[in-house]
PDB file of C-alpha atoms in Angstrom:
ATOM      1  CA  UNK A  17      -4.664 -12.365 -18.056  1.00  0.00           C
ATOM      2  CA  UNK A  18      -3.748 -13.622 -14.451  1.00  0.00           C
ATOM      3  CA  UNK A  19      -5.131 -12.111 -11.500  1.00  0.00           C
ATOM      4  CA  UNK A  20      -4.009 -11.132  -8.327  1.00  0.00           C
ATOM      5  CA  UNK A  21      -3.676 -13.647  -5.655  1.00  0.00           C
ATOM      6  CA  UNK A  22      -6.667 -13.729  -3.158  1.00  0.00           C
ATOM      7  CA  UNK A  23      -4.255 -12.894  -0.410  1.00  0.00           C
ATOM      8  CA  UNK A  24      -3.550  -9.298  -2.101  1.00  0.00           C
ATOM      9  CA  UNK A  25      -7.089  -8.880  -2.170  1.00  0.00           C
ATOM     10  CA  UNK A  26      -8.036  -9.522   1.462  1.00  0.00           C
ATOM     11  CA  UNK A  27      -5.057  -7.985   2.967  1.00  0.00           C
ATOM     12  CA  UNK A  28      -5.344  -4.698   0.638  1.00  0.00           C
ATOM     13  CA  UNK A  29      -9.135  -4.663   1.802  1.00  0.00           C
ATOM     14  CA  UNK A  30      -8.173  -4.400   5.606  1.00  0.00           C
ATOM     15  CA  UNK A  31      -5.592  -1.941   4.589  1.00  0.00           C
ATOM     16  CA  UNK A  32      -7.939   0.120   2.601  1.00  0.00           C
ATOM     17  CA  UNK A  33     -10.592  -0.081   5.401  1.00  0.00           C
ATOM     18  CA  UNK A  34      -8.671   2.108   7.830  1.00  0.00           C
ATOM     19  CA  UNK A  35      -7.499   4.533   4.987  1.00  0.00           C
ATOM     20  CA  UNK A  36     -11.204   5.140   3.771  1.00  0.00           C
ATOM     21  CA  UNK A  37     -12.385   5.789   7.379  1.00  0.00           C
ATOM     22  CA  UNK A  38     -10.891   9.161   7.290  1.00  0.00           C
ATOM     23  CA  UNK A  39      -8.819  10.387   4.677  1.00  0.00           C
ATOM     24  CA  UNK A  40      -7.475  13.578   6.519  1.00  0.00           C
ATOM     25  CA  UNK A  41      -5.710  10.958   8.973  1.00  0.00           C
ATOM     26  CA  UNK A  42      -3.845   9.107   6.449  1.00  0.00           C
ATOM     27  CA  UNK A  43      -0.432   9.939   8.063  1.00  0.00           C
ATOM     28  CA  UNK A  44      -1.715   8.199  11.379  1.00  0.00           C
ATOM     29  CA  UNK A  45      -3.300   5.294   9.400  1.00  0.00           C
ATOM     30  CA  UNK A  46      -0.422   4.528   7.177  1.00  0.00           C
ATOM     31  CA  UNK A  47       1.898   4.447  10.184  1.00  0.00           C
ATOM     32  CA  UNK A  48      -0.380   2.095  12.114  1.00  0.00           C
ATOM     33  CA  UNK A  49      -0.785   0.050   9.188  1.00  0.00           C
ATOM     34  CA  UNK A  50       2.833   0.015   8.166  1.00  0.00           C
ATOM     35  CA  UNK A  51       3.303  -3.817   8.216  1.00  0.00           C
ATOM     36  CA  UNK A  52       1.266  -4.382   5.167  1.00  0.00           C
ATOM     37  CA  UNK A  53       3.615  -2.760   3.078  1.00  0.00           C
ATOM     38  CA  UNK A  54       5.906  -5.593   4.232  1.00  0.00           C
ATOM     39  CA  UNK A  55       3.724  -8.672   4.143  1.00  0.00           C
ATOM     40  CA  UNK A  56       2.021  -8.061   0.635  1.00  0.00           C
ATOM     41  CA  UNK A  57       4.704  -8.480  -1.917  1.00  0.00           C
ATOM     42  CA  UNK A  58       4.602  -7.609  -5.751  1.00  0.00           C
ATOM     43  CA  UNK A  59       4.684 -11.224  -6.975  1.00  0.00           C
ATOM     44  CA  UNK A  60       1.257 -11.952  -5.343  1.00  0.00           C
ATOM     45  CA  UNK A  61      -0.345  -9.029  -7.867  1.00  0.00           C
ATOM     46  CA  UNK A  62      -1.268  -9.729 -11.292  1.00  0.00           C
ATOM     47  CA  UNK A  63       1.509  -9.032 -13.974  1.00  0.00           C
ATOM     48  CA  UNK A  64      -0.603  -5.734 -14.771  1.00  0.00           C
ATOM     49  CA  UNK A  65      -0.656  -4.576 -10.979  1.00  0.00           C
ATOM     50  CA  UNK A  66       2.560  -5.665  -9.521  1.00  0.00           C
ATOM     51  CA  UNK A  67       4.427  -2.577 -11.125  1.00  0.00           C
ATOM     52  CA  UNK A  68       2.106  -0.265  -9.396  1.00  0.00           C
ATOM     53  CA  UNK A  69       2.550  -2.090  -5.882  1.00  0.00           C
ATOM     54  CA  UNK A  70       6.207  -1.920  -6.492  1.00  0.00           C
ATOM     55  CA  UNK A  71       6.141   1.812  -6.938  1.00  0.00           C
ATOM     56  CA  UNK A  72       4.089   2.332  -3.985  1.00  0.00           C
ATOM     57  CA  UNK A  73       6.438   0.527  -1.805  1.00  0.00           C
ATOM     58  CA  UNK A  74       9.376   1.908  -3.148  1.00  0.00           C
ATOM     59  CA  UNK A  75       7.881   5.406  -2.354  1.00  0.00           C
ATOM     60  CA  UNK A  76       6.987   4.431   1.126  1.00  0.00           C
ATOM     61  CA  UNK A  77      10.814   3.345   1.940  1.00  0.00           C
ATOM     62  CA  UNK A  78      12.496   5.943   0.168  1.00  0.00           C
ATOM     63  CA  UNK A  79      14.059   7.817   3.111  1.00  0.00           C
ATOM     64  CA  UNK A  80      15.456   4.289   4.441  1.00  0.00           C
ATOM     65  CA  UNK A  81      15.589   3.573   8.092  1.00  0.00           C
ATOM     66  CA  UNK A  82      16.010   6.112  10.904  1.00  0.00           C
ATOM     67  CA  UNK A  83      18.906   6.151  13.013  1.00  0.00           C
ATOM     68  CA  UNK A  84      19.743   8.159  16.174  1.00  0.00           C
ATOM     69  CA  UNK A  85      22.972  10.226  16.996  1.00  0.00           C
ATOM     70  CA  UNK A  86      24.570   6.809  18.304  1.00  0.00           C
ATOM     71  CA  UNK A  87      23.882   5.041  15.143  1.00  0.00           C
ATOM     72  CA  UNK A  88      20.909   2.910  16.804  1.00  0.00           C
ATOM     73  CA  UNK A  89      18.169   2.105  14.607  1.00  0.00           C
ATOM     74  CA  UNK A  90      15.094   4.174  15.817  1.00  0.00           C
ATOM     75  CA  UNK A  91      12.585   3.344  12.824  1.00  0.00           C
ATOM     76  CA  UNK A  92      12.339   1.098   9.909  1.00  0.00           C
ATOM     77  CA  UNK A  93      12.333   2.673   6.493  1.00  0.00           C
ATOM     78  CA  UNK A  94       8.641   2.623   6.135  1.00  0.00           C
ATOM     79  CA  UNK A  95       8.060   4.483   9.480  1.00  0.00           C
ATOM     80  CA  UNK A  96      10.866   6.752   8.849  1.00  0.00           C
ATOM     81  CA  UNK A  97       9.709   7.824   5.377  1.00  0.00           C
ATOM     82  CA  UNK A  98       5.990   8.334   6.718  1.00  0.00           C
ATOM     83  CA  UNK A  99       7.239  10.360   9.351  1.00  0.00           C
ATOM     84  CA  UNK A 100       9.040  12.829   7.073  1.00  0.00           C
ATOM     85  CA  UNK A 101       6.134  12.766   4.671  1.00  0.00           C
ATOM     86  CA  UNK A 102       3.471  15.649   4.590  1.00  0.00           C
ATOM     87  CA  UNK A 103       0.055  15.241   4.982  1.00  0.00           C
ATOM     88  CA  UNK A 104      -0.732  15.978   1.343  1.00  0.00           C
ATOM     89  CA  UNK A 105       1.765  13.312   0.566  1.00  0.00           C
ATOM     90  CA  UNK A 106       0.388  10.748   2.750  1.00  0.00           C
ATOM     91  CA  UNK A 107      -3.017  11.441   1.245  1.00  0.00           C
ATOM     92  CA  UNK A 108      -1.829  11.032  -2.174  1.00  0.00           C
ATOM     93  CA  UNK A 109      -0.080   7.749  -1.349  1.00  0.00           C
ATOM     94  CA  UNK A 110      -3.347   6.459   0.480  1.00  0.00           C
ATOM     95  CA  UNK A 111      -5.380   7.453  -2.840  1.00  0.00           C
ATOM     96  CA  UNK A 112      -2.628   5.377  -4.806  1.00  0.00           C
ATOM     97  CA  UNK A 113      -3.372   2.248  -2.280  1.00  0.00           C
ATOM     98  CA  UNK A 114      -7.187   2.952  -2.581  1.00  0.00           C
ATOM     99  CA  UNK A 115      -6.896   3.076  -6.411  1.00  0.00           C
ATOM    100  CA  UNK A 116      -4.990  -0.179  -6.491  1.00  0.00           C
ATOM    101  CA  UNK A 117      -7.332  -2.061  -4.304  1.00  0.00           C
ATOM    102  CA  UNK A 118     -10.207  -1.038  -6.425  1.00  0.00           C
ATOM    103  CA  UNK A 119      -8.207  -2.449  -9.542  1.00  0.00           C
ATOM    104  CA  UNK A 120      -7.617  -5.708  -7.391  1.00  0.00           C
ATOM    105  CA  UNK A 121     -11.297  -5.838  -6.716  1.00  0.00           C
ATOM    106  CA  UNK A 122     -12.230  -5.706 -10.285  1.00  0.00           C
ATOM    107  CA  UNK A 123     -10.173  -8.470 -10.872  1.00  0.00           C
ATOM    108  CA  UNK A 124     -12.063 -10.716  -8.532  1.00  0.00           C
ATOM    109  CA  UNK A 125     -15.373  -9.188  -8.795  1.00  0.00           C
ATOM    110  CA  UNK A 126     -15.718  -8.205 -12.634  1.00  0.00           C
ATOM    111  CA  UNK A 127     -12.597  -9.455 -14.611  1.00  0.00           C
ATOM    112  CA  UNK A 128     -14.373  -8.808 -18.017  1.00  0.00           C
ATOM    113  CA  UNK A 129     -14.131  -5.016 -16.945  1.00  0.00           C
ATOM    114  CA  UNK A 130     -10.332  -5.275 -17.000  1.00  0.00           C
ATOM    115  CA  UNK A 131     -10.355  -6.972 -20.334  1.00  0.00           C
ATOM    116  CA  UNK A 132     -12.172  -4.359 -22.239  1.00  0.00           C
ATOM    117  CA  UNK A 133     -15.520  -6.063 -22.524  1.00  0.00           C
TER     118      UNK A 133
END
């Protein structure tokens, strides 16, 4: 089994650190850390975990970019989607990110757990 790239482990740990500090503020933290969803790409995850990251990033971009009445871009797809999510949806998404990070962490700290040993 291949494991995720160290870049994923490092960058997800930074993202999760802010999400873990107060899960009730997930919306604000997701918004302030939105760039991580662009810089961490699925190809850096193990084959097992890549689909979960793709699912997360698809969810956080689902509303597309925001535009004003004149057609000017007001928010990228991630910010626009987060702004339209409920607090409960943000908490759920944050929990998915945290869960994925835990799996990546296990790949690095104890790979035998993932192999059922």
